[in-house]
mmCIF file of C-alpha atoms in Angstrom:
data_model
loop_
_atom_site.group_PDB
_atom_site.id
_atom_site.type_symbol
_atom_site.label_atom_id
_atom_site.label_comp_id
_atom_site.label_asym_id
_atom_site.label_seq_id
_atom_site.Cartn_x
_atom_site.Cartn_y
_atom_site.Cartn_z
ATOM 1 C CA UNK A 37 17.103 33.087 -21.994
ATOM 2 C CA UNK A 38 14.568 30.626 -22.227
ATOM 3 C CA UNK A 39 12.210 33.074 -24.120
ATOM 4 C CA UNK A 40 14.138 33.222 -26.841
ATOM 5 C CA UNK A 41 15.977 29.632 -27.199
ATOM 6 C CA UNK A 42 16.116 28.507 -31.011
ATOM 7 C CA UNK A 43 16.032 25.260 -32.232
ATOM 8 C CA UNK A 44 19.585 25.166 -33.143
ATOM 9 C CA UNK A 45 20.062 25.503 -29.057
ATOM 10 C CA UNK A 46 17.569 22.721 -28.022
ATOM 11 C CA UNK A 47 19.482 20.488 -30.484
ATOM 12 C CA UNK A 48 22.655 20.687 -27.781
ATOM 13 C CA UNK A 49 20.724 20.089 -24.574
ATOM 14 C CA UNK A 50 19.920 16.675 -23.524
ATOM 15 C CA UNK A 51 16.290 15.159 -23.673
ATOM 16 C CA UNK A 52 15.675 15.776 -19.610
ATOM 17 C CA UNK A 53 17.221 19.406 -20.268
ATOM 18 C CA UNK A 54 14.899 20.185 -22.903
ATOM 19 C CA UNK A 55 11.786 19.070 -21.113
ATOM 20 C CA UNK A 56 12.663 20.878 -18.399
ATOM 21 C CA UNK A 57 12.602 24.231 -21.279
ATOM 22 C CA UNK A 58 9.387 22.324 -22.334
ATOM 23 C CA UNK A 59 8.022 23.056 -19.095
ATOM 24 C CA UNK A 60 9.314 26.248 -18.268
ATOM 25 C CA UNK A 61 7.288 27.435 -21.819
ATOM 26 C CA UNK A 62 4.306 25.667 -20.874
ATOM 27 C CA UNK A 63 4.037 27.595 -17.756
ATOM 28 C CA UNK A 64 5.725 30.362 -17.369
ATOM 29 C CA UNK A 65 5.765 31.473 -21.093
ATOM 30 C CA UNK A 66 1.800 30.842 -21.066
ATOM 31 C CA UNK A 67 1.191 33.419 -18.294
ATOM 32 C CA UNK A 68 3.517 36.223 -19.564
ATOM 33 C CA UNK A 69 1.374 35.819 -22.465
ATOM 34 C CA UNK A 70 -1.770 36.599 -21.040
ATOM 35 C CA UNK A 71 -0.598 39.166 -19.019
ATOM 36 C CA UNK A 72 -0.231 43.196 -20.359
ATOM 37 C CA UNK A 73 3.290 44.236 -20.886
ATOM 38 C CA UNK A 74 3.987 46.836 -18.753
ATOM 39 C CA UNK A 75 7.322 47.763 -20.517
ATOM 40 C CA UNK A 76 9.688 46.519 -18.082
ATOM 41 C CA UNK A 77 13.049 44.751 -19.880
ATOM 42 C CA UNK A 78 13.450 42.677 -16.349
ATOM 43 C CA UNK A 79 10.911 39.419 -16.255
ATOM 44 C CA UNK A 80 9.601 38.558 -12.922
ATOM 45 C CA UNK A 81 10.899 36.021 -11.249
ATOM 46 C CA UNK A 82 8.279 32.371 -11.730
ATOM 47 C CA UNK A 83 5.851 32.131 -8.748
ATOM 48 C CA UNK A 84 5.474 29.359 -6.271
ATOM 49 C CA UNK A 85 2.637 27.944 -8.119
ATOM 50 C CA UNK A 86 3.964 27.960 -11.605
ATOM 51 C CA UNK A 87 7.006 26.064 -10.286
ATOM 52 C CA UNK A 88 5.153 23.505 -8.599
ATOM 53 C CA UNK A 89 2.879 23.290 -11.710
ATOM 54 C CA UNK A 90 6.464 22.475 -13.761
ATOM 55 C CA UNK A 91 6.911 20.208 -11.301
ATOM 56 C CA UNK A 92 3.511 18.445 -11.930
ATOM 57 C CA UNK A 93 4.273 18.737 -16.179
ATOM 58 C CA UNK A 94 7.552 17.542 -15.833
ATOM 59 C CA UNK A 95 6.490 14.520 -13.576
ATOM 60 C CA UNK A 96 3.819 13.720 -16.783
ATOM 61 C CA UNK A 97 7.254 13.438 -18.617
ATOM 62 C CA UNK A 98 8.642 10.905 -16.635
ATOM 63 C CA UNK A 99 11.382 13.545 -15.163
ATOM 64 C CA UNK A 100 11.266 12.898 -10.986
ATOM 65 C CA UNK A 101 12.118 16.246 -9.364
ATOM 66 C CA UNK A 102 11.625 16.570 -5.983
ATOM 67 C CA UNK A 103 11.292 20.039 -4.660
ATOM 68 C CA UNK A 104 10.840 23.556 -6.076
ATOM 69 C CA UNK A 105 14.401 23.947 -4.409
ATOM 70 C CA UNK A 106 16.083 21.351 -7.071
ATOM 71 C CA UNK A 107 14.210 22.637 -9.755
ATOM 72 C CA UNK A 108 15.271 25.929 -9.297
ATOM 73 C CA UNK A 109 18.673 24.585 -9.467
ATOM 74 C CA UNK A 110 17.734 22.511 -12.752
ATOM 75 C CA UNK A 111 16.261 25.371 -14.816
ATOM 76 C CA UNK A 112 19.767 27.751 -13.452
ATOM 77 C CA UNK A 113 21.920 25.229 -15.029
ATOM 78 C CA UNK A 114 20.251 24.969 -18.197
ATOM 79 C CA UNK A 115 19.845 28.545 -18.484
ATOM 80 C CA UNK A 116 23.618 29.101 -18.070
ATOM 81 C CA UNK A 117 24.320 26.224 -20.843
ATOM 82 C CA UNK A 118 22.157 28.060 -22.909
ATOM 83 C CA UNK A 119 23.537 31.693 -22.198
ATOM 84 C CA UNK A 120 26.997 29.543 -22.798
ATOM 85 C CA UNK A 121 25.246 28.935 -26.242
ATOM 86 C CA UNK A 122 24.659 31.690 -26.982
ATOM 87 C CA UNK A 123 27.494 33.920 -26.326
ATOM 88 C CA UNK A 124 30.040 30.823 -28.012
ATOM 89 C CA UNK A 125 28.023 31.206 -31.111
ATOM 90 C CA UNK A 126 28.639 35.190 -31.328
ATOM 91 C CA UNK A 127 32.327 34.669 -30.149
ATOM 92 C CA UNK A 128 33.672 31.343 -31.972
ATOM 93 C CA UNK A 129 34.369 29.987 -28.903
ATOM 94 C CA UNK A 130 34.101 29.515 -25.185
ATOM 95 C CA UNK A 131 34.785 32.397 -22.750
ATOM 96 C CA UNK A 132 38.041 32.434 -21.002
ATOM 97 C CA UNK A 133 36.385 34.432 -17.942
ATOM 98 C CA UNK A 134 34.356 32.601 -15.365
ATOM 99 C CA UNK A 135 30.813 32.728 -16.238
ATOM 100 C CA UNK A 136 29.795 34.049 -13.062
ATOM 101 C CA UNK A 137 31.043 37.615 -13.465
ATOM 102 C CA UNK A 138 28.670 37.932 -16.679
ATOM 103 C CA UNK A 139 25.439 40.432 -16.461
ATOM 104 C CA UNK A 140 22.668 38.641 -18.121
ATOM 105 C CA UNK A 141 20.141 41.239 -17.154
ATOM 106 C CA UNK A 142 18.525 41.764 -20.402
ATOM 107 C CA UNK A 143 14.719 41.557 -21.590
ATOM 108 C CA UNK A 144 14.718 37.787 -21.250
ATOM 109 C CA UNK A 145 16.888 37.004 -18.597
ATOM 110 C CA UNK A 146 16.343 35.897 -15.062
ATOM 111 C CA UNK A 147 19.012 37.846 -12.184
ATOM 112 C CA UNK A 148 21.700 35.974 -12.174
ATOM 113 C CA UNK A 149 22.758 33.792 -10.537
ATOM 114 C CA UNK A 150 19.445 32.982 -8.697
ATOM 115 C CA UNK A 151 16.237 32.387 -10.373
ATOM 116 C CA UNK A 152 14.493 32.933 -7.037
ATOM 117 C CA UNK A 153 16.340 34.936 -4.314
ATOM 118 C CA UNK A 154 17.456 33.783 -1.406
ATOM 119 C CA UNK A 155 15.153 34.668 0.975
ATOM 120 C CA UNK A 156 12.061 33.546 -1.360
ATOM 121 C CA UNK A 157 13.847 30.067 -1.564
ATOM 122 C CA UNK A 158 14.221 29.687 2.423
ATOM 123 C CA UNK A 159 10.769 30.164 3.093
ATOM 124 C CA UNK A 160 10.027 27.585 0.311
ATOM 125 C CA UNK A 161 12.624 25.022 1.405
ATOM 126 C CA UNK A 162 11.088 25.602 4.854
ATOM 127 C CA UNK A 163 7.340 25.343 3.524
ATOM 128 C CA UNK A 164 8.120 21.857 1.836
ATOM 129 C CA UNK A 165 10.391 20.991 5.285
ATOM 130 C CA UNK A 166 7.212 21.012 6.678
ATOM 131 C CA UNK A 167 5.118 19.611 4.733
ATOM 132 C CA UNK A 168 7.474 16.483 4.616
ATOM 133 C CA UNK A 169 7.622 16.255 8.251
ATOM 134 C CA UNK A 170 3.366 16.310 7.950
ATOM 135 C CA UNK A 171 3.555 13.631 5.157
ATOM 136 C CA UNK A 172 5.816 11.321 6.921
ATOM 137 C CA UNK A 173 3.990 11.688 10.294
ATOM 138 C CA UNK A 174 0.437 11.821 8.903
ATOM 139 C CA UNK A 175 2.068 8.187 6.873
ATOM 140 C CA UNK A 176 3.525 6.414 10.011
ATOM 141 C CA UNK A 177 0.061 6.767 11.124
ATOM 142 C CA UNK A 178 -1.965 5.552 8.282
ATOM 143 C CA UNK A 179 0.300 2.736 7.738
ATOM 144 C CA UNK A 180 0.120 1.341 11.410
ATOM 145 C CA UNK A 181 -3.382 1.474 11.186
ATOM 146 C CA UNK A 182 -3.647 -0.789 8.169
ATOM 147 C CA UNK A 183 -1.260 -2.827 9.465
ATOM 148 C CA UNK A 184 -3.126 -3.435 12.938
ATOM 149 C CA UNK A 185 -6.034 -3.999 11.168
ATOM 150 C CA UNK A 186 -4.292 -6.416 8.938
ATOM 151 C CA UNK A 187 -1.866 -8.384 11.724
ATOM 152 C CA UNK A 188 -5.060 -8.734 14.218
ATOM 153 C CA UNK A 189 -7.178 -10.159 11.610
ATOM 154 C CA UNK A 190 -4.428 -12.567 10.554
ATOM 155 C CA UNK A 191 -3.424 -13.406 13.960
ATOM 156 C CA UNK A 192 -6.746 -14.377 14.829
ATOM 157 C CA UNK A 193 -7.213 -16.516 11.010
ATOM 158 C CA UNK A 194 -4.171 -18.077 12.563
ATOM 159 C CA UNK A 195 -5.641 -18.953 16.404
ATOM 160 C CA UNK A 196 -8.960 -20.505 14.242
ATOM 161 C CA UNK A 197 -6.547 -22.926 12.717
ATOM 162 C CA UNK A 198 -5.059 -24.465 16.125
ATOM 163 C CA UNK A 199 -8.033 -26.822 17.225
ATOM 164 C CA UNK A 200 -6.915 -26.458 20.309
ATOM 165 C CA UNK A 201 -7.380 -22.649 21.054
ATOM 166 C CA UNK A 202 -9.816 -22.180 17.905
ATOM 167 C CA UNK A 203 -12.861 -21.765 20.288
ATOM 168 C CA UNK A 204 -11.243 -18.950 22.023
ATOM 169 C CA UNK A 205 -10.768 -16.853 18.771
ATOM 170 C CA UNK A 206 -13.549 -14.874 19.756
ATOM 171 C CA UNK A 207 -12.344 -13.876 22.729
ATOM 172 C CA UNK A 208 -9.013 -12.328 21.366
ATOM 173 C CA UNK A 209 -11.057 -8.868 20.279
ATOM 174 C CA UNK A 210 -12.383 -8.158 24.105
ATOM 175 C CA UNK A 211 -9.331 -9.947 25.314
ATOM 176 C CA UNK A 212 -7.291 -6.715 23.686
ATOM 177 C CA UNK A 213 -9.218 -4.632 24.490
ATOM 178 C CA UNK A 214 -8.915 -5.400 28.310
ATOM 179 C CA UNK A 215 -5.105 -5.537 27.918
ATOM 180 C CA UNK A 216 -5.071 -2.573 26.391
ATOM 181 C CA UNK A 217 -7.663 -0.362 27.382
ATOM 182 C CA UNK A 218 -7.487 -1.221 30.992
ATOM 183 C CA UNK A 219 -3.580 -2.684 31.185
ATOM 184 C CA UNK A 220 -5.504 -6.012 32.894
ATOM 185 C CA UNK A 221 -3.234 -8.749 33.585
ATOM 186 C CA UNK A 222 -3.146 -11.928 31.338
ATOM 187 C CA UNK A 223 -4.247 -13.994 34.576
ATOM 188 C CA UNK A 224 -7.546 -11.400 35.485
ATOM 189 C CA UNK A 225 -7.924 -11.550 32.034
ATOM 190 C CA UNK A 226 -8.094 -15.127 31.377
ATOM 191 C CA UNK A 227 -10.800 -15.204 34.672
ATOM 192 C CA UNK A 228 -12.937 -12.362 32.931
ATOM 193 C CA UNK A 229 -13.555 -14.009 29.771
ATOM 194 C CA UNK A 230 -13.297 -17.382 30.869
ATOM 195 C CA UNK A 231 -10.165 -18.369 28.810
ATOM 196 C CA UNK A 232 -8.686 -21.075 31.568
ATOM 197 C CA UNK A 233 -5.748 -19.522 33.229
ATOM 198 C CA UNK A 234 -2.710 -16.688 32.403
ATOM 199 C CA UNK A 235 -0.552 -19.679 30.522
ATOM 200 C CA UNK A 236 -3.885 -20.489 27.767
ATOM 201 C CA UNK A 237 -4.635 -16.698 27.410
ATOM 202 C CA UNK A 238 -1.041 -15.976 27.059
ATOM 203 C CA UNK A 239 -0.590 -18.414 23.961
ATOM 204 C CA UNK A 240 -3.737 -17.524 22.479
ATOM 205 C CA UNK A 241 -2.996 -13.543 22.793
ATOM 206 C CA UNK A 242 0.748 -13.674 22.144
ATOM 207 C CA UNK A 243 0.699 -9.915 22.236
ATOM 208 C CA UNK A 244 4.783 -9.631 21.097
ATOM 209 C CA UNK A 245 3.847 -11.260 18.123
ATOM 210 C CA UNK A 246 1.207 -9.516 16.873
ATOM 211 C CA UNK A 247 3.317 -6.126 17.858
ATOM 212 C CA UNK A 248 5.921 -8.068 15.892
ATOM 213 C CA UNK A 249 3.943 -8.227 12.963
ATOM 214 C CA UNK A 250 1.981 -5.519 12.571
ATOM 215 C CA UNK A 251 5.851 -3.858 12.818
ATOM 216 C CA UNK A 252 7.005 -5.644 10.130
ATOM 217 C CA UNK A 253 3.428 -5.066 8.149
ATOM 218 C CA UNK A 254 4.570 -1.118 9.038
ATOM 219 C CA UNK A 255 8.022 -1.176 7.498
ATOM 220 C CA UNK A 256 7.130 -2.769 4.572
ATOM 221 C CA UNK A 257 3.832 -0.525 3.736
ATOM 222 C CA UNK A 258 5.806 2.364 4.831
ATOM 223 C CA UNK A 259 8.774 2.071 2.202
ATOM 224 C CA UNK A 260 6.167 1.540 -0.518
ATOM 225 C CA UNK A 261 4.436 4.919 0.404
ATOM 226 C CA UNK A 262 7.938 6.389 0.320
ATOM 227 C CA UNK A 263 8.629 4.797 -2.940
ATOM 228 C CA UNK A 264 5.272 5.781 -4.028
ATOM 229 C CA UNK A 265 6.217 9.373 -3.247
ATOM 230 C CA UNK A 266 9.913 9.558 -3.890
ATOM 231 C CA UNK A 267 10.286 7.183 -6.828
ATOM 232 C CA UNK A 268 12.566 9.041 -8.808
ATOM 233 C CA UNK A 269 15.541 8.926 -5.895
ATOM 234 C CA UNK A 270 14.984 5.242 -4.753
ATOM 235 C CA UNK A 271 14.964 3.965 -8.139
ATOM 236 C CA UNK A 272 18.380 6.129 -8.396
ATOM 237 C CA UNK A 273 19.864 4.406 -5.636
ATOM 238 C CA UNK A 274 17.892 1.107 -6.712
ATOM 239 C CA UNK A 275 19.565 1.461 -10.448
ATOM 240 C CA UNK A 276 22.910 2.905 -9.276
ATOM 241 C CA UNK A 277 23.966 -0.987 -7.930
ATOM 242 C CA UNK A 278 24.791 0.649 -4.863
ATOM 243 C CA UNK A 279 23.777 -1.559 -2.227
ATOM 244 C CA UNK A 280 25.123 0.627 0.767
ATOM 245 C CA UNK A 281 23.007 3.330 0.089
ATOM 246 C CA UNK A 282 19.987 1.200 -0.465
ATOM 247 C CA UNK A 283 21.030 -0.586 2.895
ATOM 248 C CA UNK A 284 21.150 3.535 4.371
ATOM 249 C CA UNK A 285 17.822 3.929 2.744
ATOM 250 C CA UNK A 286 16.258 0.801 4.656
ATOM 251 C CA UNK A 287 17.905 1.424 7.574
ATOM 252 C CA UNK A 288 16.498 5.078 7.417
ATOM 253 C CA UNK A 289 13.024 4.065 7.156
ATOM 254 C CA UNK A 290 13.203 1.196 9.900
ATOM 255 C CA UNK A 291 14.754 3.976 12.504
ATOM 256 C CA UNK A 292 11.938 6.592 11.737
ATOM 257 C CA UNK A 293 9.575 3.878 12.129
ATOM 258 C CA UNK A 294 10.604 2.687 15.316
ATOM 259 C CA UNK A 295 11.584 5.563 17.099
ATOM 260 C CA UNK A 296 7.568 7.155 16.098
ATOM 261 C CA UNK A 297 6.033 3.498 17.274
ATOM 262 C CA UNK A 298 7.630 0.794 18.117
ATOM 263 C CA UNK A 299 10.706 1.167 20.344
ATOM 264 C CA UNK A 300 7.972 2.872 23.086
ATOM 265 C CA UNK A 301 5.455 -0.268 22.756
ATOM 266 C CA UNK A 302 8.256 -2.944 23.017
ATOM 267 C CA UNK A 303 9.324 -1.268 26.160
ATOM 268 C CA UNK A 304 5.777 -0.878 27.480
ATOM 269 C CA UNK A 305 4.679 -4.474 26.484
ATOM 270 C CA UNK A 306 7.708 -5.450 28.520
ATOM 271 C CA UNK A 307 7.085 -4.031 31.553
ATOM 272 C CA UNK A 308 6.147 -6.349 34.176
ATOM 273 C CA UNK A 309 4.538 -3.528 36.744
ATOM 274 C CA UNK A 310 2.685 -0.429 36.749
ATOM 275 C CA UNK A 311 2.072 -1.005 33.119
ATOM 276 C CA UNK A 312 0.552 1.935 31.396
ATOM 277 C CA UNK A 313 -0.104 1.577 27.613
ATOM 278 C CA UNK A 314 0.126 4.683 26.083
ATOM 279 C CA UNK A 315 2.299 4.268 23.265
ATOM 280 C CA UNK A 316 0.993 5.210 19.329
ATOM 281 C CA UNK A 317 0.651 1.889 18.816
ATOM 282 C CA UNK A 318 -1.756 1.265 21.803
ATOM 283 C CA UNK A 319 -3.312 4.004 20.760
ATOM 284 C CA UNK A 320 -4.073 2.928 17.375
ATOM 285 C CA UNK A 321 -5.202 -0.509 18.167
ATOM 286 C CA UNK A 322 -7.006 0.494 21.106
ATOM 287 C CA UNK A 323 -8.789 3.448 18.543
ATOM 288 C CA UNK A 324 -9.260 0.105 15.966
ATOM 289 C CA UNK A 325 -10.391 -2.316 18.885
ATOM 290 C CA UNK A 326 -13.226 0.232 19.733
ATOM 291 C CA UNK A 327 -14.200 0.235 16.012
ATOM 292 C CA UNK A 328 -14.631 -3.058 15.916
ATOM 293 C CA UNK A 329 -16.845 -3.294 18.474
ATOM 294 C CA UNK A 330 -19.153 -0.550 17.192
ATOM 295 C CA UNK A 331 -19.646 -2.506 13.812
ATOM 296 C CA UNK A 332 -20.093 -5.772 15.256
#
């Protein structure tokens, strides 16, 4: 159907509906045409690539669609307004039998009623399944690590400003390190680095709140990589004056983040005996502590 739309047709579809014909031509269109006719009347069905390449033209259009899943389901319904089109313009009017017991399978039409079959679109829903789980993982990741890197250096900005404790600002990077790459006690490590006694390391190290910060650092550099990636369906929710779901949304993103990093170092950090810290968030400062070191 979309080989053959007319003007006329175009006219009755709305301006996301026609880019989304726009797209299929560009694509899928484009290809048939360099490729020999081999006779057949049915079209294949549009590859994995040229859909995600729709995806990409569409995007240039300012049209946000998410997944090869949803476009499918985009370019179904405007095929069936446009078979609609069609067959009201050769009737006079609508049909009075439901659409879904009509053959389309002519030279330019896909199989109805999929444009992909079933089994092609679980393995793709699956495919991009996966690759979200990788992309919010892989993200949780690189976001703690920036914001480590950011809370410790503002933590120890902060330490430089308290006369007091300013001359033990250098000590905070091998100070971590101990507490975290050996779980040494405040107390040993106050007598290793000469920092006084447990109560003067304690307030300069203040490790809950620099885990406190660097959490809220997370959360808030996480939902801007989400927004950066799914901008079309948080500015939905965002325009849609719905504040539940934009609470739901937040909510969402502070219980991924949490449950991957931060509920495991609270309860470490809180542990008074037989401390091991093995969370992702010692981890990833003890992986940025040992960085330090090697530059300085």
């Amino acid at each position: 159907m979309f080989n053959k739309v007319e003007p006329k047709q175009l006219e009755q579809l709305s301006k996301r509906d026609r880019y989304l014909v726009e797209s299929f031509h560009a694509v899928y269109r484009r290809d048939r045409r360099r490729q020999p006719h081999n006779g057949a009347r049915k079209l294949p069905e549009p590859t994995e690539a040229q859909l995600r390449e729709m995806l990409r033209f569409l995007q240039k259009k300012g049209v946000n669609i998410n997944s090869i899943k949803e476009l499918n389901h985009e370019l179904r319904k405007v095929g069936q307004l446009l078979r609609d089109y069609d067959i009201w313009s050769s009737r006079g009017s609508p049909l009075a039998e439901p659409l879904e017991n009509l053959n389309p399978d002519t030279g330019d039409y896909f199989e109805s009623p999929e444009l992909v079959d079933r089994s092609e679109l679980e393995r793709l829903e699956k495919l991009e399944q996966n690759e979200l789980y990788e992309f919010l993982n892989q993200g949780v990741i690189d976001v703690l690590d920036e914001a480590i890197a950011q809370g410790l250096q503002e933590h120890i900005a902060s330490v430089k400003k308290r006369p007091k404790y300013a001359p033990l600002a250098k000590k905070i990077i091998p100070a971590f390190r101990l507490l975290y790459s050996q779980s040494m006690s405040l107390r040993k490590i106050a007598e290793a680095l000469g920092m006084g006694n447990q109560s003067k390391a304690s307030r300069v190290l203040e490790p809950q709140k620099l885990l406190n910060q660097v959490r809220y650092l997370s959360l808030d550099k996480f939902y801007q990589l989400l927004l950066d990636k799914f901008q079309g369906v948080i500015e939905q929710e965002r325009l849609s004056n719905n504040p539940d779901a934009l609470r739901e949304i937040n909510q969402a993103i502070q219980d991924f983040v949490d449950a991957k990093v931060f509920e495991e170092a609270v309860a470490e950090i809180n542990r008074s005996k037989n401390r091991s810290l093995n969370s992702l968030y010692a981890q990833r400062l003890r992986c940025h502590l040992e960085n330090l070191e090697k530059r300085a």
